[in-house]
């Protein structure tokens, strides 16, 4: 039987709460979104109240200063990420749910109960304090996606330390490019990892890191590869002087049981994450405790629809989003703990090994673990499509009610593939069901659609009481049933955001229509617009993605950026300060008069956010956030990201994001991967090469070239036909899987390789030699 509840959409529960407790009712999601992006104080206070966030001291304002950058949120409040996590220890454990379930390629399976998670965190936190770690000290981690990493993170931040992690698939130089900037006092590392069926020893890298980081005064080693006692002893001996992670987390006494995370200022630094680092040094981005938590709760619960495991409405929720620790989706996966959700994680290659590719690995793991929310990068679903994966061979996936994607635009073809697969699974489940009369069918929920909103917030409730029956929505009418109950399609939660602010700007809403290839909406609290070349907001046209209002998880600062110049240059220097900024929060709405902020709006102007008086603010409000993506907002509010705006194609006066061309080309069964760059630069004539990876046995002959060009001509326009097509072995990608269009563009424009790309920040640096040779040949031909 399906162990999950009917799962009334979380965003519906929030709207019911707004109606009941705030007297606020909205006739559409668009109206709710507009309120959330104009009445900033009211909206973010509602999020604080709805999730029952706690502080031993009250905040004196919600948004004290509405300025970007530098917005001041919830001054006076005290906070700690770990405090929010450990609110769930007793109720989740009493209900019988684990905190973390982890598996790696070798089949090592670890389950941590909530009390055991608490005990290990407390033990390690006390160990770190004994080593002299103080609030504000930075702790660097070189660890894979295993439960021990989540334990280490919570231990560090519980005592006010600042966390920063790099994945062990990164080499020494790439790690040092990051950790040297932050000057850590402690290094928590592993002896190695397994990926693609092979073991990779990392003790040599650990020694190099220790030698190159003079601020590190203590090392803790997690023996991830070594398992038997003799191997463990050898690894620890090699890494000396160091402490064993297992020993540091083994303490269990009265002091451990009395441990409490420190209450810290709302904006106390939580972690340091990094830009992709394709050129120059990666930007070390600092986020705060309170802002990260409040945004994570709004995103994960209201929009991603991930509920609390012990709440009646989402009973049995098990949340999985495949990631490495080098990608911000690890942070997003960890945020499941903030709402008492069981996190199900996998460490290893989701595609099997090079010798034995297998794109069913994660699906089989999800089936075995009864995962309810299954997330991965868009490239994962595209690879499943290309590999011809048949989900009916992967076990019982009937618990999966939602699929999440991010990392790159999800193609319409990949989304249609997944939808068709789950339709087939539902049909097969109906055919095979032989439940006795009166028992729930295998693909049906166990109880009615009602719930208590307080349970969803992780508040006090009695898990043993089970889900209540027969509630009626205060908004009127019957609450919607989940897709499996009504026989509808699987719900796709396609999101787009960034490491930059540890959140998403665009994403899902279970109550809105789904259109393959699109994201459903702009997220609550995110004043996202698409701007044309004149800096004007546009609908149903491709433009720059900007955010015209601050959100609490925007960066506090960059490490070492004493004058904020890197921060300003990264997000805020494209448009003049004040242009496009909107009132709301932190100051009263000014009267509409010629002298209030310089001038009246132009004749016939339509307020962008729909509130009388919306217009540019003065320069003291700062600039809008420019994210660096091409965005189209459709009239119905759904959105499409067309790739990075700095890697765009501009052909014959028409501008287009690269993702549109990839959708056309990679829909061909012969094409496994592709990358295009447009070499128009400073008035030069456009030259656009297309690089393609073909299936084994396929050759780029005249017929294949014609087929690719035909696909582009049909799906886009003859204007976007490439000047030439080249067959390559691999497309260069970052460690997080993004195509490295801009570095290759710069390489082909004549810049030296070492200036445009960091090999150790790449997933496949070996492929660069071909592109370097191609760039040299092109330069020679150009100058001949």
XYZ file of C-alpha atoms in Angstrom:
784
model
C 0.000 0.000 0.000
C 1.077 3.570 -0.572
C 2.437 4.900 2.753
C 1.979 8.553 1.837
C -0.947 10.796 2.679
C -3.200 12.459 0.069
C -1.049 15.553 0.433
C -3.145 18.677 0.071
C -0.852 21.198 -1.636
C 1.242 23.058 0.910
C 0.601 26.361 -0.822
C -3.134 25.761 -0.374
C -2.637 25.244 3.355
C -0.704 28.518 3.530
C -3.467 30.406 1.715
C -6.050 28.938 4.063
C -3.949 30.084 7.003
C -3.700 33.609 5.512
C -7.480 33.705 5.184
C -8.102 32.383 8.677
C -5.450 34.301 10.626
C -4.772 37.416 8.547
C -8.074 37.929 6.777
C -6.274 37.847 3.414
C -7.912 36.155 0.429
C -6.611 36.205 -3.121
C -8.565 35.258 -6.217
C -5.502 34.007 -8.104
C -1.902 33.048 -7.611
C -0.914 36.168 -9.516
C -2.700 38.327 -6.934
C -0.979 36.451 -4.100
C 2.407 36.882 -5.801
C 1.867 40.614 -6.326
C 1.007 41.046 -2.659
C 4.116 39.101 -1.627
C 6.409 41.294 -3.725
C 4.965 44.663 -2.737
C 3.932 44.213 0.907
C 7.300 42.799 1.912
C 6.886 43.337 5.641
C 3.485 41.629 5.710
C 4.557 38.730 3.512
C 7.787 37.808 5.280
C 6.171 38.277 8.691
C 3.482 35.830 7.540
C 6.194 33.303 6.643
C 7.760 33.767 10.090
C 4.380 33.243 11.765
C 3.182 30.415 9.534
C 6.275 28.322 10.211
C 6.250 29.351 13.866
C 9.870 30.501 13.779
C 11.272 31.151 17.227
C 13.667 33.622 18.777
C 14.457 34.286 22.455
C 14.400 37.988 21.592
C 11.827 39.766 19.412
C 12.688 41.415 16.118
C 12.125 45.161 15.965
C 11.268 45.212 12.246
C 10.866 42.826 9.333
C 12.753 44.731 6.651
C 14.455 47.643 8.354
C 16.148 48.967 5.211
C 14.848 48.219 1.716
C 18.109 48.653 -0.166
C 20.077 46.374 -2.483
C 22.597 45.262 -1.548
C 22.510 45.679 2.220
C 18.880 44.995 3.131
C 18.502 44.469 6.880
C 16.074 41.717 7.855
C 14.562 40.926 11.271
C 16.960 43.027 13.401
C 16.950 41.977 17.030
C 15.988 38.363 16.341
C 18.245 35.475 17.375
C 18.480 32.385 15.235
C 20.319 29.158 14.519
C 19.804 26.762 11.610
C 20.406 23.797 13.920
C 17.829 25.028 16.440
C 15.194 24.843 13.699
C 16.289 21.317 12.713
C 16.271 19.920 16.234
C 12.743 21.100 16.989
C 11.709 17.927 15.165
C 13.730 15.342 17.097
C 11.008 14.142 19.472
C 7.869 14.286 17.285
C 9.591 12.784 14.234
C 11.182 10.019 16.286
C 7.960 9.293 18.175
C 6.245 8.892 14.806
C 8.881 6.352 13.744
C 10.675 8.331 11.031
C 14.409 8.530 10.334
C 16.203 11.822 9.838
C 18.645 10.722 7.110
C 18.872 7.640 4.894
C 22.124 7.345 2.929
C 23.422 4.886 0.337
C 26.581 4.794 -1.772
C 27.662 2.891 -4.872
C 29.100 0.043 -2.832
C 25.778 -0.500 -1.112
C 26.849 0.994 2.224
C 23.552 1.899 3.849
C 23.273 4.293 6.793
C 20.115 5.399 8.576
C 20.271 8.027 11.280
C 17.392 8.417 13.673
C 16.565 11.922 14.847
C 17.967 11.326 18.371
C 21.133 9.810 16.903
C 21.530 12.785 14.565
C 21.212 15.082 17.582
C 23.710 13.034 19.620
C 26.356 12.921 16.881
C 25.980 16.635 16.163
C 26.301 17.510 19.830
C 29.341 15.257 20.249
C 31.134 16.785 17.265
C 30.151 20.325 18.259
C 31.675 19.830 21.694
C 34.806 18.370 20.084
C 35.125 21.465 17.872
C 34.640 23.777 20.836
C 37.385 21.879 22.671
C 39.666 22.677 19.733
C 38.951 26.366 20.231
C 36.422 26.941 17.444
C 34.587 30.193 18.137
C 31.531 31.813 16.517
C 32.609 33.253 13.187
C 35.494 30.805 12.691
C 35.440 29.067 9.326
C 35.446 25.298 9.014
C 36.270 23.732 5.649
C 34.966 20.327 4.639
C 36.176 18.010 1.867
C 33.404 15.447 2.045
C 30.966 13.522 -0.202
C 27.169 13.354 -0.093
C 26.908 11.089 2.941
C 25.076 11.421 6.293
C 28.346 12.290 8.034
C 28.540 15.507 6.005
C 25.142 16.642 7.248
C 26.247 15.823 10.808
C 29.424 17.867 10.350
C 27.515 20.824 8.893
C 25.006 20.936 11.747
C 27.766 20.608 14.347
C 29.739 23.511 12.872
C 26.808 25.898 12.541
C 25.316 24.938 15.911
C 28.276 26.625 17.655
C 28.367 29.606 15.282
C 31.108 28.306 13.012
C 30.870 29.114 9.299
C 30.620 26.056 7.047
C 32.139 25.593 3.608
C 32.317 22.343 1.667
C 33.974 21.115 -1.525
C 33.251 17.781 -3.158
C 36.061 15.184 -3.153
C 35.837 14.886 -6.939
C 37.543 18.292 -7.041
C 41.321 18.362 -7.300
C 43.772 20.135 -5.027
C 44.051 23.396 -6.972
C 40.292 23.858 -7.366
C 39.765 23.275 -3.647
C 42.582 25.610 -2.683
C 41.183 28.320 -4.958
C 38.181 28.256 -2.631
C 39.545 27.442 0.814
C 42.574 29.749 0.670
C 40.208 32.698 0.415
C 38.297 31.814 3.577
C 41.223 30.862 5.891
C 39.618 27.934 7.746
C 40.725 26.907 11.232
C 39.522 23.303 10.936
C 39.503 20.878 7.988
C 37.065 17.956 8.001
C 38.011 15.604 5.170
C 37.564 12.067 3.881
C 40.085 9.435 2.817
C 38.443 8.918 -0.572
C 35.306 8.313 -2.604
C 33.806 5.794 -4.994
C 32.405 7.051 -8.279
C 31.516 5.219 -11.453
C 32.641 1.899 -9.996
C 36.139 3.118 -9.092
C 37.754 4.102 -5.795
C 39.581 7.426 -5.623
C 42.053 7.835 -2.769
C 42.087 11.419 -1.466
C 44.610 11.164 1.379
C 47.242 12.777 -0.830
C 44.925 15.706 -1.512
C 44.192 16.029 2.207
C 47.935 16.283 2.910
C 48.312 18.939 0.201
C 45.393 20.912 1.595
C 46.832 20.827 5.098
C 50.214 22.012 3.837
C 48.713 24.854 1.797
C 46.282 26.121 4.444
C 48.403 27.518 7.273
C 45.348 28.672 9.259
C 44.154 25.063 9.731
C 45.056 23.968 13.239
C 42.994 20.781 13.458
C 42.031 18.012 11.005
C 39.215 15.477 11.357
C 39.230 12.483 8.993
C 36.138 10.549 7.965
C 37.150 7.109 6.675
C 34.703 6.907 3.804
C 36.666 4.360 1.732
C 38.303 2.376 4.513
C 35.828 0.075 6.205
C 37.548 -2.759 8.085
C 39.486 -1.810 11.237
C 42.934 -2.375 9.720
C 42.156 -0.135 6.728
C 40.743 2.529 9.022
C 43.879 2.481 11.180
C 46.113 2.793 8.093
C 44.118 5.753 6.745
C 44.219 7.547 10.098
C 47.935 6.872 10.452
C 48.587 8.282 6.972
C 46.631 11.450 7.772
C 48.249 12.112 11.159
C 47.994 14.345 13.049
C 44.214 14.133 12.905
C 41.144 13.099 14.858
C 38.893 10.293 13.710
C 35.420 11.447 12.718
C 33.931 8.322 14.280
C 35.600 9.106 17.596
C 34.645 12.779 17.506
C 30.981 11.836 17.054
C 30.938 8.945 19.553
C 30.550 10.851 22.804
C 27.350 10.087 24.747
C 27.148 11.556 28.215
C 25.243 14.134 30.241
C 27.096 17.044 28.623
C 26.110 15.818 25.153
C 22.514 15.351 26.221
C 22.428 18.893 27.623
C 23.913 20.487 24.498
C 21.961 23.311 22.856
C 22.861 25.209 19.660
C 23.845 28.811 20.257
C 21.366 31.597 19.612
C 23.026 33.916 17.102
C 22.101 37.192 15.397
C 19.631 36.669 12.543
C 22.298 37.565 9.960
C 25.169 35.607 11.547
C 27.161 33.891 8.748
C 25.954 30.349 8.113
C 27.977 29.042 5.180
C 30.219 30.074 2.314
C 29.320 28.809 -1.139
C 31.102 29.535 -4.403
C 30.411 30.642 -7.921
C 31.241 28.049 -10.570
C 34.760 29.439 -10.901
C 35.111 28.996 -14.660
C 37.313 32.097 -14.781
C 39.418 33.690 -12.092
C 38.981 32.854 -8.444
C 35.529 31.626 -7.446
C 33.466 34.160 -5.506
C 33.123 33.083 -1.839
C 29.488 33.989 -1.122
C 28.342 34.308 2.493
C 24.729 33.676 3.519
C 23.181 34.146 6.960
C 21.353 31.757 9.291
C 17.957 33.445 9.444
C 17.651 34.537 5.824
C 18.666 31.130 4.527
C 16.187 29.284 6.741
C 13.161 31.477 6.086
C 13.699 31.387 2.317
C 14.375 27.631 2.358
C 11.110 26.961 4.198
C 9.090 29.092 1.787
C 10.739 27.468 -1.244
C 10.871 23.856 -0.140
C 7.437 23.670 1.449
C 5.155 26.153 -0.320
C 6.605 25.776 -3.811
C 8.432 22.443 -3.864
C 5.548 20.987 -1.839
C 7.804 18.938 0.446
C 5.967 18.333 3.698
C 6.883 17.264 7.188
C 7.235 13.470 7.444
C 5.214 13.221 10.640
C 2.465 15.690 9.701
C -0.804 13.893 8.899
C -1.183 15.525 5.490
C 2.276 14.468 4.305
C 2.774 11.421 6.494
C 5.769 9.389 5.370
C 7.339 12.114 3.201
C 10.792 11.050 1.967
C 12.727 13.712 0.116
C 15.496 12.962 -2.382
C 17.359 15.404 -4.612
C 20.447 13.913 -6.204
C 23.472 16.161 -5.792
C 27.133 16.302 -4.940
C 28.362 18.480 -2.100
C 29.888 20.787 -4.707
C 26.448 21.936 -5.863
C 24.014 24.131 -3.947
C 21.374 21.423 -4.314
C 23.211 19.634 -1.495
C 22.260 22.610 0.661
C 18.708 22.337 -0.672
C 18.586 18.616 0.146
C 19.829 19.270 3.671
C 17.061 21.847 4.143
C 14.588 18.966 4.302
C 15.641 18.607 7.926
C 14.371 22.106 8.696
C 10.784 20.908 8.466
C 11.138 17.462 9.952
C 11.411 15.657 6.612
C 13.327 12.430 6.083
C 16.220 13.111 3.674
C 17.139 10.230 1.369
C 20.564 10.720 -0.211
C 22.784 8.844 -2.658
C 26.537 9.174 -3.155
C 27.943 8.029 -6.466
C 27.421 8.173 -10.196
C 23.703 8.211 -11.130
C 24.592 6.767 -14.543
C 26.523 3.718 -13.386
C 30.067 3.225 -14.665
C 31.664 3.996 -18.016
C 31.980 0.284 -18.677
C 28.431 -0.480 -17.553
C 26.228 2.611 -17.951
C 22.992 2.331 -16.004
C 20.572 5.246 -15.639
C 18.197 3.227 -13.439
C 20.438 3.439 -10.346
C 18.587 6.318 -8.671
C 15.167 5.068 -9.720
C 15.783 1.669 -8.148
C 17.078 3.354 -4.999
C 13.990 5.584 -4.885
C 11.695 2.589 -5.321
C 13.369 0.654 -2.532
C 13.313 3.624 -0.149
C 9.739 4.694 -0.997
C 10.862 8.199 -1.982
C 7.934 10.604 -2.371
C 9.743 13.602 -3.908
C 12.403 12.711 -6.486
C 14.682 15.533 -7.665
C 17.715 15.659 -9.937
C 19.395 17.898 -12.471
C 17.626 18.363 -15.788
C 20.526 16.554 -17.488
C 19.688 13.407 -15.493
C 16.197 13.179 -16.985
C 17.564 13.925 -20.450
C 20.054 11.070 -20.041
C 17.281 8.707 -18.928
C 15.349 9.634 -22.062
C 18.377 9.085 -24.295
C 19.172 5.773 -22.624
C 15.646 4.481 -23.146
C 15.052 3.856 -19.436
C 11.868 1.925 -18.686
C 10.736 2.818 -15.167
C 8.491 -0.238 -14.950
C 11.678 -2.307 -14.523
C 12.925 -0.243 -11.573
C 10.680 -1.479 -8.784
C 7.644 0.012 -7.088
C 7.704 3.778 -7.691
C 4.096 4.323 -6.624
C 5.170 6.497 -3.677
C 6.716 9.111 -5.990
C 4.252 11.989 -6.318
C 6.581 14.750 -7.557
C 9.635 15.149 -9.773
C 12.006 18.074 -9.277
C 14.514 19.491 -11.757
C 17.017 22.319 -11.930
C 20.583 23.026 -13.039
C 19.682 23.748 -16.654
C 16.442 24.167 -18.613
C 14.405 20.952 -18.766
C 13.451 20.186 -22.340
C 9.860 19.562 -23.318
C 10.918 16.135 -24.641
C 12.466 15.069 -21.319
C 9.430 16.222 -19.351
C 7.066 14.424 -21.719
C 9.171 11.275 -21.347
C 8.866 11.332 -17.549
C 5.151 12.090 -17.647
C 4.528 9.209 -20.055
C 6.579 6.861 -17.879
C 4.508 7.631 -14.785
C 1.247 7.371 -16.708
C 2.329 3.883 -17.701
C 3.277 3.002 -14.124
C -0.126 4.138 -12.927
C -1.858 2.069 -15.593
C 0.202 -1.009 -14.731
C -0.536 -0.551 -11.016
C -4.253 -0.454 -11.793
C -4.038 -3.629 -13.860
C -2.081 -5.558 -11.235
C -3.993 -4.408 -8.151
C -5.645 -7.269 -6.313
C -6.294 -5.640 -2.942
C -9.132 -7.228 -0.962
C -12.466 -5.387 -1.032
C -12.527 -2.446 1.352
C -8.742 -2.056 1.362
C -7.004 0.895 -0.316
C -5.578 0.087 -3.715
C -1.806 0.145 -4.152
C -1.857 3.438 -5.996
C -4.448 5.166 -3.815
C -3.956 7.229 -0.629
C -4.729 5.749 2.751
C -6.873 8.588 4.026
C -8.923 11.622 3.096
C -7.607 14.939 1.882
C -7.969 16.911 5.133
C -5.169 18.059 7.400
C -4.248 20.573 10.050
C -2.037 23.413 8.907
C -0.282 23.454 12.282
C 1.036 19.959 11.637
C 2.538 21.082 8.342
C 4.496 23.745 10.190
C 6.018 21.108 12.437
C 4.232 22.480 15.482
C 2.907 20.538 18.406
C 0.651 17.729 17.293
C -0.025 14.121 18.072
C 1.349 11.950 15.253
C -0.414 8.943 16.691
C -3.768 10.602 16.188
C -3.509 10.052 12.447
C -4.842 12.371 9.803
C -8.142 14.098 10.520
C -11.045 13.465 8.212
C -13.417 15.627 6.245
C -12.174 19.182 6.719
C -13.532 21.847 4.403
C -11.301 24.564 3.017
C -11.970 28.036 4.539
C -11.452 29.312 1.000
C -14.528 27.405 -0.056
C -15.033 24.206 -2.023
C -13.237 20.894 -1.775
C -9.500 20.734 -1.463
C -7.850 19.176 -4.509
C -6.673 15.598 -4.296
C -3.187 14.540 -5.263
C -2.479 13.419 -8.817
C -2.414 9.730 -7.957
C -5.844 9.991 -6.335
C -7.489 11.744 -9.260
C -5.629 9.783 -11.926
C -3.743 12.835 -13.171
C -0.189 13.275 -14.388
C 2.889 13.290 -12.189
C 3.655 16.806 -10.959
C 6.907 18.367 -12.168
C 8.534 20.929 -9.892
C 10.920 22.664 -12.293
C 12.892 25.402 -10.526
C 15.550 27.973 -11.409
C 17.642 29.874 -8.915
C 21.242 29.880 -7.914
C 24.091 29.348 -5.542
C 24.258 33.142 -5.385
C 21.275 33.440 -3.037
C 20.770 29.789 -2.022
C 17.250 29.784 -3.361
C 15.055 29.931 -6.440
C 13.377 32.761 -8.313
C 11.101 30.617 -10.471
C 9.530 27.282 -9.707
C 6.463 25.202 -9.045
C 2.945 25.478 -7.687
C 0.915 22.288 -7.445
C -2.321 24.179 -8.032
C -1.300 25.745 -11.349
C -1.440 24.142 -14.811
C 1.642 22.367 -16.135
C 3.097 23.109 -19.555
C 6.010 20.865 -20.588
C 9.212 22.831 -20.940
C 8.056 25.659 -18.666
C 8.252 26.526 -14.989
C 4.898 27.307 -13.474
C 5.416 30.673 -11.765
C 7.559 33.311 -10.182
C 8.011 32.441 -6.528
C 6.409 34.240 -3.616
C 8.525 37.097 -2.342
C 10.620 37.182 -5.520
C 9.920 40.329 -7.563
C 11.245 38.780 -10.759
C 10.884 40.592 -14.073
C 12.184 40.182 -17.605
C 13.808 43.372 -18.902
C 14.456 44.403 -22.478
C 17.551 46.285 -23.647
C 16.052 49.572 -22.429
C 15.639 48.201 -18.904
C 11.858 47.961 -19.253
C 9.840 45.009 -17.972
C 8.300 42.921 -20.745
C 5.836 40.044 -20.942
C 6.002 37.284 -23.551
C 9.438 38.380 -24.739
C 12.936 37.212 -23.845
C 14.856 39.570 -21.594
C 17.270 39.808 -18.680
C 16.117 38.203 -15.439
C 16.140 40.818 -12.704
C 14.799 40.819 -9.159
C 13.482 44.255 -8.195
C 13.119 43.609 -4.448
C 15.450 42.117 -1.839
C 14.845 38.658 -0.425
C 16.257 37.541 2.938
C 18.771 35.002 1.556
C 20.648 37.371 -0.752
C 24.379 37.390 0.102
C 25.576 39.165 3.197
C 28.922 39.772 1.496
C 31.795 38.052 -0.323
C 34.793 37.015 1.767
C 37.630 39.481 1.222
C 35.435 41.937 -0.678
C 36.047 44.790 1.739
C 34.501 47.509 -0.424
C 31.710 45.319 -1.864
C 33.014 45.877 -5.378
C 32.892 42.191 -6.362
C 29.371 41.890 -4.978
C 28.203 45.000 -6.812
C 29.930 43.942 -10.011
C 28.391 40.478 -9.885
C 24.735 41.473 -9.548
C 24.096 45.195 -9.161
C 26.124 47.287 -11.588
C 24.244 46.670 -14.850
C 21.453 49.184 -14.236
C 21.556 52.617 -12.525
C 20.767 52.628 -8.785
C 17.082 53.260 -8.204
C 16.036 52.225 -11.713
C 13.323 49.604 -11.434
C 13.416 49.496 -7.632
C 9.997 49.280 -6.009
C 8.716 50.519 -2.657
C 7.563 48.037 -0.083
C 9.013 47.168 3.290
C 11.490 49.209 5.253
C 9.900 52.540 4.399
C 6.372 53.884 3.923
C 4.943 54.061 0.413
C 5.720 57.641 -0.727
C 2.958 59.849 -2.093
C 2.628 60.079 -5.847
C 3.980 63.571 -6.440
C 6.581 65.164 -8.689
C 8.989 65.776 -5.821
C 8.643 62.462 -3.964
C 11.350 60.672 -5.919
C 12.220 63.096 -8.651
C 9.488 62.735 -11.259
C 6.089 61.330 -12.084
C 5.888 58.092 -14.060
C 5.591 58.516 -17.811
C 2.166 59.141 -19.317
C 0.276 55.876 -19.678
C 2.788 53.857 -17.643
C 1.474 50.618 -16.154
C 2.755 49.732 -12.671
C 4.916 46.615 -12.998
C 3.878 45.093 -9.695
C 0.340 46.347 -9.756
C 0.272 48.745 -6.780
C -0.475 52.480 -7.146
C 2.761 54.410 -6.795
C 5.083 51.692 -8.063
C 7.921 53.358 -9.926
C 11.648 53.977 -9.743
C 13.040 54.892 -6.345
C 15.941 57.227 -5.760
C 19.529 56.033 -5.936
C 19.689 55.404 -2.187
C 17.523 52.315 -2.696
C 20.314 50.678 -4.690
C 20.039 48.710 -7.909
C 18.024 45.694 -8.950
C 19.614 42.250 -8.888
C 20.646 41.116 -12.393
C 20.913 37.355 -12.335
C 22.530 36.679 -15.707
C 19.796 34.501 -17.268
C 17.536 35.038 -20.266
C 13.904 34.816 -19.141
C 10.525 34.824 -20.852
C 7.449 35.372 -18.683
C 4.370 34.134 -20.509
C 1.029 35.932 -20.127
C -0.238 33.117 -17.880
C 2.707 33.635 -15.508
C 4.648 30.527 -16.521
C 8.321 31.042 -17.288
C 11.125 29.720 -19.476
C 14.844 30.195 -18.879
C 16.805 30.335 -22.147
C 20.317 29.987 -20.754
C 22.896 32.434 -19.525
C 22.564 35.936 -20.892
C 26.323 36.212 -21.279
C 26.385 33.172 -23.585
C 23.538 34.246 -25.816
C 23.218 33.923 -29.583
C 22.664 37.113 -31.569
C 22.126 36.192 -35.219
C 21.072 38.687 -37.842
C 19.550 40.974 -35.235
C 17.642 38.231 -33.422
C 18.642 37.274 -29.873
C 18.110 33.779 -28.530
C 19.154 31.721 -25.548
C 21.191 28.630 -26.299
C 18.692 26.286 -24.655
C 16.250 26.721 -27.547
C 18.806 25.401 -29.998
C 19.723 22.534 -27.668
C 16.082 21.518 -27.420
C 15.906 21.251 -31.200
C 19.208 19.452 -31.719
C 19.123 17.090 -28.737
C 15.628 15.938 -29.596
C 17.282 13.966 -32.414
C 17.924 10.405 -31.209
C 21.391 10.426 -32.781
C 22.565 13.423 -30.724
C 23.606 12.784 -27.120
C 24.862 16.262 -26.271
C 25.598 19.602 -27.908
C 27.055 23.052 -27.364
C 26.903 26.210 -29.452
C 28.811 29.468 -29.169
C 28.300 32.714 -31.058
C 31.554 34.501 -31.790
C 30.006 37.842 -32.634
C 32.062 40.254 -30.574
C 32.710 43.989 -30.739
C 31.163 44.354 -34.174
C 32.699 41.241 -35.719
C 30.575 39.222 -38.085
C 28.847 36.390 -36.275
C 30.463 32.973 -36.551
C 28.546 30.227 -34.803
C 30.002 26.724 -34.549
C 27.893 23.861 -33.185
C 29.607 20.967 -31.405
C 27.734 17.669 -31.132
C 28.291 14.353 -29.366
C 26.712 11.556 -31.378
C 25.645 8.098 -30.302
C 28.318 5.395 -30.718
C 28.409 4.261 -34.329
C 27.022 7.539 -35.670
C 29.126 9.782 -37.904
C 28.708 13.424 -38.823
C 28.376 12.890 -42.543
C 26.438 15.045 -44.998
C 23.166 13.318 -44.173
C 23.578 13.836 -40.424
C 24.591 17.460 -40.957
C 21.485 18.032 -43.050
C 19.321 16.364 -40.409
C 20.690 18.607 -37.638
C 20.296 21.731 -39.733
C 16.770 20.659 -40.636
C 15.856 20.311 -36.971
C 17.147 23.823 -36.262
C 15.431 25.291 -39.302
C 12.100 23.695 -38.358
C 12.162 24.395 -34.606
C 13.757 27.850 -34.679
C 14.566 29.662 -37.901
C 17.043 29.465 -40.800
C 18.665 32.488 -39.138
C 20.012 30.227 -36.412
C 21.698 27.640 -38.609
C 25.312 27.211 -37.464
C 28.185 28.187 -39.698
C 29.676 24.752 -39.137
C 28.990 21.577 -37.164
C 31.757 19.560 -35.512
C 31.595 16.091 -33.991
C 33.332 15.951 -30.600
C 33.853 13.318 -27.942
C 32.559 15.435 -25.057
C 30.999 18.780 -24.247
C 32.979 20.584 -21.507
C 30.952 20.857 -18.315
C 31.395 22.252 -14.809
C 31.347 19.970 -11.797
C 27.664 20.830 -11.395
C 26.970 19.758 -14.991
C 26.598 23.119 -16.738
C 27.867 23.512 -20.277
C 30.879 25.812 -20.375
C 29.717 27.983 -23.244
C 31.281 31.266 -22.180
C 34.806 29.942 -21.484
C 34.864 28.135 -24.843
C 33.586 31.291 -26.530
C 36.432 33.278 -24.982
C 38.927 30.587 -25.966
C 37.784 30.737 -29.581
C 38.023 34.524 -29.497
C 41.735 34.177 -28.812
C 42.066 34.346 -25.029
C 44.540 31.902 -23.457
C 43.099 28.781 -21.864
C 44.506 29.507 -18.397
C 42.718 32.861 -18.370
C 39.271 31.581 -19.254
C 38.821 28.221 -17.567
C 39.811 26.362 -14.425
C 40.439 22.712 -15.315
C 39.916 21.544 -11.755
C 36.464 23.123 -11.665
C 35.477 20.886 -14.597
C 33.790 17.512 -14.643
C 35.743 16.454 -17.769
C 38.914 18.545 -18.196
C 40.448 15.985 -20.543
C 38.164 17.128 -23.355
C 39.738 20.603 -23.439
C 42.697 19.559 -25.590
C 40.436 19.183 -28.612
C 38.965 22.668 -28.160
C 42.417 24.214 -27.666
C 43.598 22.623 -30.922
C 40.429 23.776 -32.671
C 40.951 27.333 -31.427
C 44.549 27.284 -32.657
C 43.512 26.000 -36.092
C 40.833 28.669 -36.357
C 43.274 31.407 -35.346
C 45.821 30.204 -37.902
C 43.168 30.139 -40.626
C 41.916 33.602 -39.689
C 45.381 35.150 -39.850
C 46.549 33.278 -42.947
